[in-house]
């Protein structure tokens, strides 16, 4: 199978040293989905890759692709957008790396998804510009959009069993059933009990037609249950490899 050369935008999801001077990078590309590639000489002082191949940087890459190979070869890379303000703030940085980890865990290689690419590049921009108390809700918005791009949108408006509108003070959420249950249909065996306000916050985020910083709410009092809902949903639908280590960490550093 001959190789072909592609030029595409990408976000750097992971990097690792390879030998004395090279790097092994995992990229989420706009045109080809996730790729693993070697960047030969990327750690030399005068490398043609410059400093572009850093975690969470949006880059334009030129890459030799060979269909039968798992590891591709990067031939060139230019930084399109770096996120210096993300790197300066532990909480923003943690959510940015969790977004990258989430995309890495929920995707297989060479399965392009431009919508997911836009979600990822968009959340990195957003994480730099929202207010401190909007950082985690913006990450929830990203989780909802990423799930949707991957084809599993949680039902947050109607009961997944009887289809009535989800209203009232207390509701239930079931990852296995794909969303909410009303107070009559919900049981502890089927899911977790959640305040109606937490549901309505997530439903509001899901209904946003596009990201706008002023539309992102500030972190609510009951954020723990919103984390549990999204996390159980993504872990259930993303399979056993989707447990997100960076979420464990960032939940301990998130702004109180
Ligand atoms: Zn119901």
mmCIF file of C-alpha atoms and ligand atoms in Angstrom:
data_model
loop_
_atom_site.group_PDB
_atom_site.id
_atom_site.type_symbol
_atom_site.label_atom_id
_atom_site.label_comp_id
_atom_site.label_asym_id
_atom_site.label_seq_id
_atom_site.Cartn_x
_atom_site.Cartn_y
_atom_site.Cartn_z
ATOM 1 C CA UNK A 1 0.000 0.000 0.000
ATOM 2 C CA UNK A 2 1.618 3.314 -1.030
ATOM 3 C CA UNK A 3 1.859 6.106 1.474
ATOM 4 C CA UNK A 4 -0.061 9.297 0.998
ATOM 5 C CA UNK A 5 0.720 12.747 2.300
ATOM 6 C CA UNK A 6 -1.895 14.695 4.175
ATOM 7 C CA UNK A 7 -1.977 18.235 5.520
ATOM 8 C CA UNK A 8 -4.489 18.802 8.288
ATOM 9 C CA UNK A 9 -5.174 20.734 11.463
ATOM 10 C CA UNK A 10 -4.717 18.803 14.695
ATOM 11 C CA UNK A 11 -4.723 19.131 18.469
ATOM 12 C CA UNK A 12 -1.843 17.465 20.319
ATOM 13 C CA UNK A 13 -3.419 14.991 22.772
ATOM 14 C CA UNK A 14 -0.284 13.338 24.111
ATOM 15 C CA UNK A 15 3.451 13.400 23.645
ATOM 16 C CA UNK A 16 6.136 11.071 24.806
ATOM 17 C CA UNK A 17 9.895 10.871 24.369
ATOM 18 C CA UNK A 18 11.118 8.502 21.738
ATOM 19 C CA UNK A 19 14.805 7.614 21.783
ATOM 20 C CA UNK A 20 17.309 10.409 22.347
ATOM 21 C CA UNK A 21 15.908 13.113 20.122
ATOM 22 C CA UNK A 22 12.440 12.199 18.851
ATOM 23 C CA UNK A 23 8.851 12.326 20.029
ATOM 24 C CA UNK A 24 5.885 10.027 19.754
ATOM 25 C CA UNK A 25 2.730 12.116 19.518
ATOM 26 C CA UNK A 26 -0.976 11.344 19.599
ATOM 27 C CA UNK A 27 -2.897 13.864 17.519
ATOM 28 C CA UNK A 28 -6.583 14.413 17.009
ATOM 29 C CA UNK A 29 -6.685 15.618 13.414
ATOM 30 C CA UNK A 30 -9.516 17.385 11.662
ATOM 31 C CA UNK A 31 -9.402 15.216 8.540
ATOM 32 C CA UNK A 32 -8.246 11.776 9.712
ATOM 33 C CA UNK A 33 -9.341 11.544 13.355
ATOM 34 C CA UNK A 34 -6.861 10.227 15.891
ATOM 35 C CA UNK A 35 -3.337 9.447 14.671
ATOM 36 C CA UNK A 36 -0.192 8.295 16.381
ATOM 37 C CA UNK A 37 2.947 9.559 14.731
ATOM 38 C CA UNK A 38 6.662 9.845 15.224
ATOM 39 C CA UNK A 39 8.359 13.215 14.940
ATOM 40 C CA UNK A 40 11.982 12.444 14.222
ATOM 41 C CA UNK A 41 14.420 14.860 15.806
ATOM 42 C CA UNK A 42 11.614 16.863 17.458
ATOM 43 C CA UNK A 43 13.610 17.245 20.660
ATOM 44 C CA UNK A 44 16.729 18.587 18.951
ATOM 45 C CA UNK A 45 17.323 22.305 19.599
ATOM 46 C CA UNK A 46 16.924 23.340 15.964
ATOM 47 C CA UNK A 47 14.195 20.899 15.010
ATOM 48 C CA UNK A 48 11.923 21.785 12.090
ATOM 49 C CA UNK A 49 9.003 21.090 14.430
ATOM 50 C CA UNK A 50 10.071 23.997 16.632
ATOM 51 C CA UNK A 51 8.201 23.978 19.922
ATOM 52 C CA UNK A 52 4.871 23.255 18.229
ATOM 53 C CA UNK A 53 4.412 19.663 19.357
ATOM 54 C CA UNK A 54 3.285 20.395 22.899
ATOM 55 C CA UNK A 55 0.213 19.124 24.693
ATOM 56 C CA UNK A 56 -3.004 21.029 23.892
ATOM 57 C CA UNK A 57 -1.477 23.046 21.054
ATOM 58 C CA UNK A 58 -3.452 23.374 17.827
ATOM 59 C CA UNK A 59 -1.127 22.698 14.943
ATOM 60 C CA UNK A 60 -1.080 22.187 11.208
ATOM 61 C CA UNK A 61 0.724 18.983 10.342
ATOM 62 C CA UNK A 62 2.032 17.340 7.230
ATOM 63 C CA UNK A 63 2.066 13.600 7.711
ATOM 64 C CA UNK A 64 2.914 10.491 5.695
ATOM 65 C CA UNK A 65 0.114 8.013 6.155
ATOM 66 C CA UNK A 66 0.417 4.321 5.492
ATOM 67 C CA UNK A 67 -2.788 2.445 5.912
ATOM 68 C CA UNK A 68 -1.209 -0.768 7.135
ATOM 69 C CA UNK A 69 0.829 0.972 9.794
ATOM 70 C CA UNK A 70 -0.224 1.993 13.265
ATOM 71 C CA UNK A 71 2.501 4.571 13.626
ATOM 72 C CA UNK A 72 2.622 7.362 11.056
ATOM 73 C CA UNK A 73 5.441 9.763 10.284
ATOM 74 C CA UNK A 74 5.196 13.505 10.791
ATOM 75 C CA UNK A 75 7.039 15.456 8.189
ATOM 76 C CA UNK A 76 6.219 19.018 9.242
ATOM 77 C CA UNK A 77 4.298 20.911 11.888
ATOM 78 C CA UNK A 78 3.402 24.554 12.504
ATOM 79 C CA UNK A 79 1.721 25.907 15.621
ATOM 80 C CA UNK A 80 -1.642 27.502 14.775
ATOM 81 C CA UNK A 81 -2.702 28.306 18.292
ATOM 82 C CA UNK A 82 -1.057 27.811 21.661
ATOM 83 C CA UNK A 83 -2.924 28.414 24.905
ATOM 84 C CA UNK A 84 -0.499 30.214 27.237
ATOM 85 C CA UNK A 85 -3.224 31.253 29.704
ATOM 86 C CA UNK A 86 -4.298 27.622 30.071
ATOM 87 C CA UNK A 87 -0.802 26.591 31.069
ATOM 88 C CA UNK A 88 -0.586 29.262 33.749
ATOM 89 C CA UNK A 89 -3.651 28.175 35.698
ATOM 90 C CA UNK A 90 -3.768 24.746 37.317
ATOM 91 C CA UNK A 91 -7.540 24.410 37.147
ATOM 92 C CA UNK A 92 -7.885 25.502 33.505
ATOM 93 C CA UNK A 93 -4.905 23.334 32.583
ATOM 94 C CA UNK A 94 -6.463 20.314 34.303
ATOM 95 C CA UNK A 95 -9.760 20.687 32.472
ATOM 96 C CA UNK A 96 -7.892 21.208 29.178
ATOM 97 C CA UNK A 97 -5.921 18.012 29.664
ATOM 98 C CA UNK A 98 -9.090 16.189 30.729
ATOM 99 C CA UNK A 99 -10.711 17.286 27.445
ATOM 100 C CA UNK A 100 -7.726 15.890 25.514
ATOM 101 C CA UNK A 101 -7.762 12.673 27.554
ATOM 102 C CA UNK A 102 -11.473 12.275 26.991
ATOM 103 C CA UNK A 103 -11.103 12.561 23.202
ATOM 104 C CA UNK A 104 -8.199 10.114 23.309
ATOM 105 C CA UNK A 105 -10.161 7.558 25.341
ATOM 106 C CA UNK A 106 -13.411 7.815 23.427
ATOM 107 C CA UNK A 107 -12.012 7.489 19.913
ATOM 108 C CA UNK A 108 -10.283 4.862 17.820
ATOM 109 C CA UNK A 109 -7.585 5.699 15.312
ATOM 110 C CA UNK A 110 -8.374 6.882 11.773
ATOM 111 C CA UNK A 111 -12.073 7.499 12.369
ATOM 112 C CA UNK A 112 -12.548 11.165 11.391
ATOM 113 C CA UNK A 113 -15.133 13.257 13.236
ATOM 114 C CA UNK A 114 -14.974 16.941 12.369
ATOM 115 C CA UNK A 115 -17.638 17.820 14.894
ATOM 116 C CA UNK A 116 -15.575 16.318 17.681
ATOM 117 C CA UNK A 117 -12.535 18.162 16.398
ATOM 118 C CA UNK A 118 -14.417 21.474 16.561
ATOM 119 C CA UNK A 119 -15.606 20.672 20.120
ATOM 120 C CA UNK A 120 -12.067 20.020 21.265
ATOM 121 C CA UNK A 121 -10.446 23.037 19.583
ATOM 122 C CA UNK A 122 -13.380 25.160 20.829
ATOM 123 C CA UNK A 123 -13.182 24.117 24.473
ATOM 124 C CA UNK A 124 -9.469 24.985 24.605
ATOM 125 C CA UNK A 125 -10.288 28.504 23.398
ATOM 126 C CA UNK A 126 -13.190 28.746 25.850
ATOM 127 C CA UNK A 127 -11.181 27.536 28.834
ATOM 128 C CA UNK A 128 -8.871 30.521 28.396
ATOM 129 C CA UNK A 129 -11.602 33.123 28.257
ATOM 130 C CA UNK A 130 -14.411 32.148 30.655
ATOM 131 C CA UNK A 131 -14.495 33.413 34.242
ATOM 132 C CA UNK A 132 -13.099 31.268 37.038
ATOM 133 C CA UNK A 133 -16.479 30.054 38.188
ATOM 134 C CA UNK A 134 -17.502 29.102 34.637
ATOM 135 C CA UNK A 135 -14.532 26.822 34.009
ATOM 136 C CA UNK A 136 -16.127 23.571 35.169
ATOM 137 C CA UNK A 137 -19.584 24.256 33.605
ATOM 138 C CA UNK A 138 -17.764 24.909 30.304
ATOM 139 C CA UNK A 139 -16.182 21.473 30.661
ATOM 140 C CA UNK A 140 -19.673 19.978 31.191
ATOM 141 C CA UNK A 141 -20.788 21.724 28.021
ATOM 142 C CA UNK A 142 -17.829 20.135 26.236
ATOM 143 C CA UNK A 143 -18.693 16.676 27.617
ATOM 144 C CA UNK A 144 -22.274 17.009 26.361
ATOM 145 C CA UNK A 145 -21.154 18.193 22.924
ATOM 146 C CA UNK A 146 -18.471 15.510 22.639
ATOM 147 C CA UNK A 147 -21.005 12.788 23.537
ATOM 148 C CA UNK A 148 -23.347 14.172 20.907
ATOM 149 C CA UNK A 149 -20.594 14.282 18.262
ATOM 150 C CA UNK A 150 -19.884 10.619 19.031
ATOM 151 C CA UNK A 151 -23.535 9.727 18.567
ATOM 152 C CA UNK A 152 -24.809 9.332 22.123
ATOM 153 C CA UNK A 153 -26.722 12.372 23.272
ATOM 154 C CA UNK A 154 -28.124 12.019 26.798
ATOM 155 C CA UNK A 155 -31.886 12.570 27.119
ATOM 156 C CA UNK A 156 -32.262 15.439 29.580
ATOM 157 C CA UNK A 157 -35.720 16.733 28.705
ATOM 158 C CA UNK A 158 -38.073 13.731 28.774
ATOM 159 C CA UNK A 159 -38.300 10.603 30.899
ATOM 160 C CA UNK A 160 -36.548 7.770 29.019
ATOM 161 C CA UNK A 161 -39.275 5.395 30.235
ATOM 162 C CA UNK A 162 -42.665 7.160 30.057
ATOM 163 C CA UNK A 163 -41.636 10.192 27.927
ATOM 164 C CA UNK A 164 -43.199 12.800 30.247
ATOM 165 C CA UNK A 165 -41.393 16.112 30.655
ATOM 166 C CA UNK A 166 -38.676 15.939 33.325
ATOM 167 C CA UNK A 167 -39.819 18.428 35.951
ATOM 168 C CA UNK A 168 -40.016 18.647 39.702
ATOM 169 C CA UNK A 169 -37.611 18.858 42.588
ATOM 170 C CA UNK A 170 -36.116 15.363 42.327
ATOM 171 C CA UNK A 171 -35.423 13.178 39.299
ATOM 172 C CA UNK A 172 -33.305 10.170 38.402
ATOM 173 C CA UNK A 173 -30.464 9.680 35.936
ATOM 174 C CA UNK A 174 -29.566 6.364 34.348
ATOM 175 C CA UNK A 175 -26.437 6.048 32.187
ATOM 176 C CA UNK A 176 -27.635 2.648 30.944
ATOM 177 C CA UNK A 177 -31.015 4.025 29.837
ATOM 178 C CA UNK A 178 -29.320 7.043 28.256
ATOM 179 C CA UNK A 179 -30.738 9.854 30.372
ATOM 180 C CA UNK A 180 -33.370 10.978 32.851
ATOM 181 C CA UNK A 181 -36.218 9.229 34.599
ATOM 182 C CA UNK A 182 -39.151 11.011 36.187
ATOM 183 C CA UNK A 183 -39.902 10.679 39.920
ATOM 184 C CA UNK A 184 -42.448 7.916 39.196
ATOM 185 C CA UNK A 185 -40.274 5.762 36.887
ATOM 186 C CA UNK A 186 -36.932 6.196 38.692
ATOM 187 C CA UNK A 187 -35.577 3.692 41.207
ATOM 188 C CA UNK A 188 -32.242 3.332 42.960
ATOM 189 C CA UNK A 189 -31.683 0.131 40.979
ATOM 190 C CA UNK A 190 -32.029 1.996 37.683
ATOM 191 C CA UNK A 191 -29.925 5.066 38.388
ATOM 192 C CA UNK A 192 -28.924 7.894 40.698
ATOM 193 C CA UNK A 193 -31.251 10.409 42.324
ATOM 194 C CA UNK A 194 -30.507 13.944 41.197
ATOM 195 C CA UNK A 195 -31.957 17.387 41.986
ATOM 196 C CA UNK A 196 -34.209 18.792 39.250
ATOM 197 C CA UNK A 197 -32.034 21.949 39.195
ATOM 198 C CA UNK A 198 -28.960 19.921 38.197
ATOM 199 C CA UNK A 199 -30.940 18.411 35.314
ATOM 200 C CA UNK A 200 -32.148 21.796 34.187
ATOM 201 C CA UNK A 201 -28.633 23.253 34.237
ATOM 202 C CA UNK A 202 -27.370 20.456 31.972
ATOM 203 C CA UNK A 203 -30.451 20.638 29.731
ATOM 204 C CA UNK A 204 -29.789 24.387 29.334
ATOM 205 C CA UNK A 205 -26.190 23.691 28.293
ATOM 206 C CA UNK A 206 -27.352 21.015 25.864
ATOM 207 C CA UNK A 207 -29.806 23.485 24.287
ATOM 208 C CA UNK A 208 -27.179 26.160 23.553
ATOM 209 C CA UNK A 209 -26.962 26.479 19.800
ATOM 210 C CA UNK A 210 -23.341 27.615 19.974
ATOM 211 C CA UNK A 211 -20.698 28.348 22.566
ATOM 212 C CA UNK A 212 -20.774 31.897 23.902
ATOM 213 C CA UNK A 213 -18.863 32.743 27.076
ATOM 214 C CA UNK A 214 -21.784 34.695 28.570
ATOM 215 C CA UNK A 215 -24.146 31.725 28.126
ATOM 216 C CA UNK A 216 -22.067 29.419 30.346
ATOM 217 C CA UNK A 217 -23.460 29.354 33.917
ATOM 218 C CA UNK A 218 -21.341 29.581 37.038
ATOM 219 C CA UNK A 219 -20.666 26.485 39.103
ATOM 220 C CA UNK A 220 -23.743 25.508 41.173
ATOM 221 C CA UNK A 221 -23.844 24.248 44.757
ATOM 222 C CA UNK A 222 -24.687 20.662 43.773
ATOM 223 C CA UNK A 223 -21.939 20.188 41.226
ATOM 224 C CA UNK A 224 -20.959 16.741 42.538
ATOM 225 C CA UNK A 225 -24.075 15.114 41.136
ATOM 226 C CA UNK A 226 -23.617 16.801 37.739
ATOM 227 C CA UNK A 227 -20.101 15.357 37.607
ATOM 228 C CA UNK A 228 -21.485 11.923 38.463
ATOM 229 C CA UNK A 229 -24.155 12.099 35.779
ATOM 230 C CA UNK A 230 -21.747 13.058 32.994
ATOM 231 C CA UNK A 231 -19.023 10.781 34.156
ATOM 232 C CA UNK A 232 -21.229 7.712 34.475
ATOM 233 C CA UNK A 233 -22.777 8.470 31.090
ATOM 234 C CA UNK A 234 -19.444 8.823 29.259
ATOM 235 C CA UNK A 235 -17.895 5.835 30.994
ATOM 236 C CA UNK A 236 -20.914 3.675 30.221
ATOM 237 C CA UNK A 237 -21.172 4.660 26.564
ATOM 238 C CA UNK A 238 -17.447 5.033 25.945
ATOM 239 C CA UNK A 239 -16.683 1.515 27.186
ATOM 240 C CA UNK A 240 -14.335 0.301 29.859
ATOM 241 C CA UNK A 241 -11.370 2.292 28.538
ATOM 242 C CA UNK A 242 -13.029 5.607 29.154
ATOM 243 C CA UNK A 243 -12.280 5.995 32.865
ATOM 244 C CA UNK A 244 -10.704 9.420 32.998
ATOM 245 C CA UNK A 245 -7.752 9.709 35.329
ATOM 246 C CA UNK A 246 -7.444 13.436 34.809
ATOM 247 C CA UNK A 247 -10.993 13.865 36.143
ATOM 248 C CA UNK A 248 -9.956 12.313 39.456
ATOM 249 C CA UNK A 249 -7.196 14.858 39.686
ATOM 250 C CA UNK A 250 -9.087 17.921 38.608
ATOM 251 C CA UNK A 251 -12.012 17.265 40.888
ATOM 252 C CA UNK A 252 -9.539 17.749 43.687
ATOM 253 C CA UNK A 253 -8.231 21.062 42.339
ATOM 254 C CA UNK A 254 -11.466 22.614 40.970
ATOM 255 C CA UNK A 255 -12.312 26.034 42.403
ATOM 256 C CA UNK A 256 -14.504 25.803 45.512
HETATM 257 ZN ZN1 LIG B 1 -41.354 8.414 33.636
#
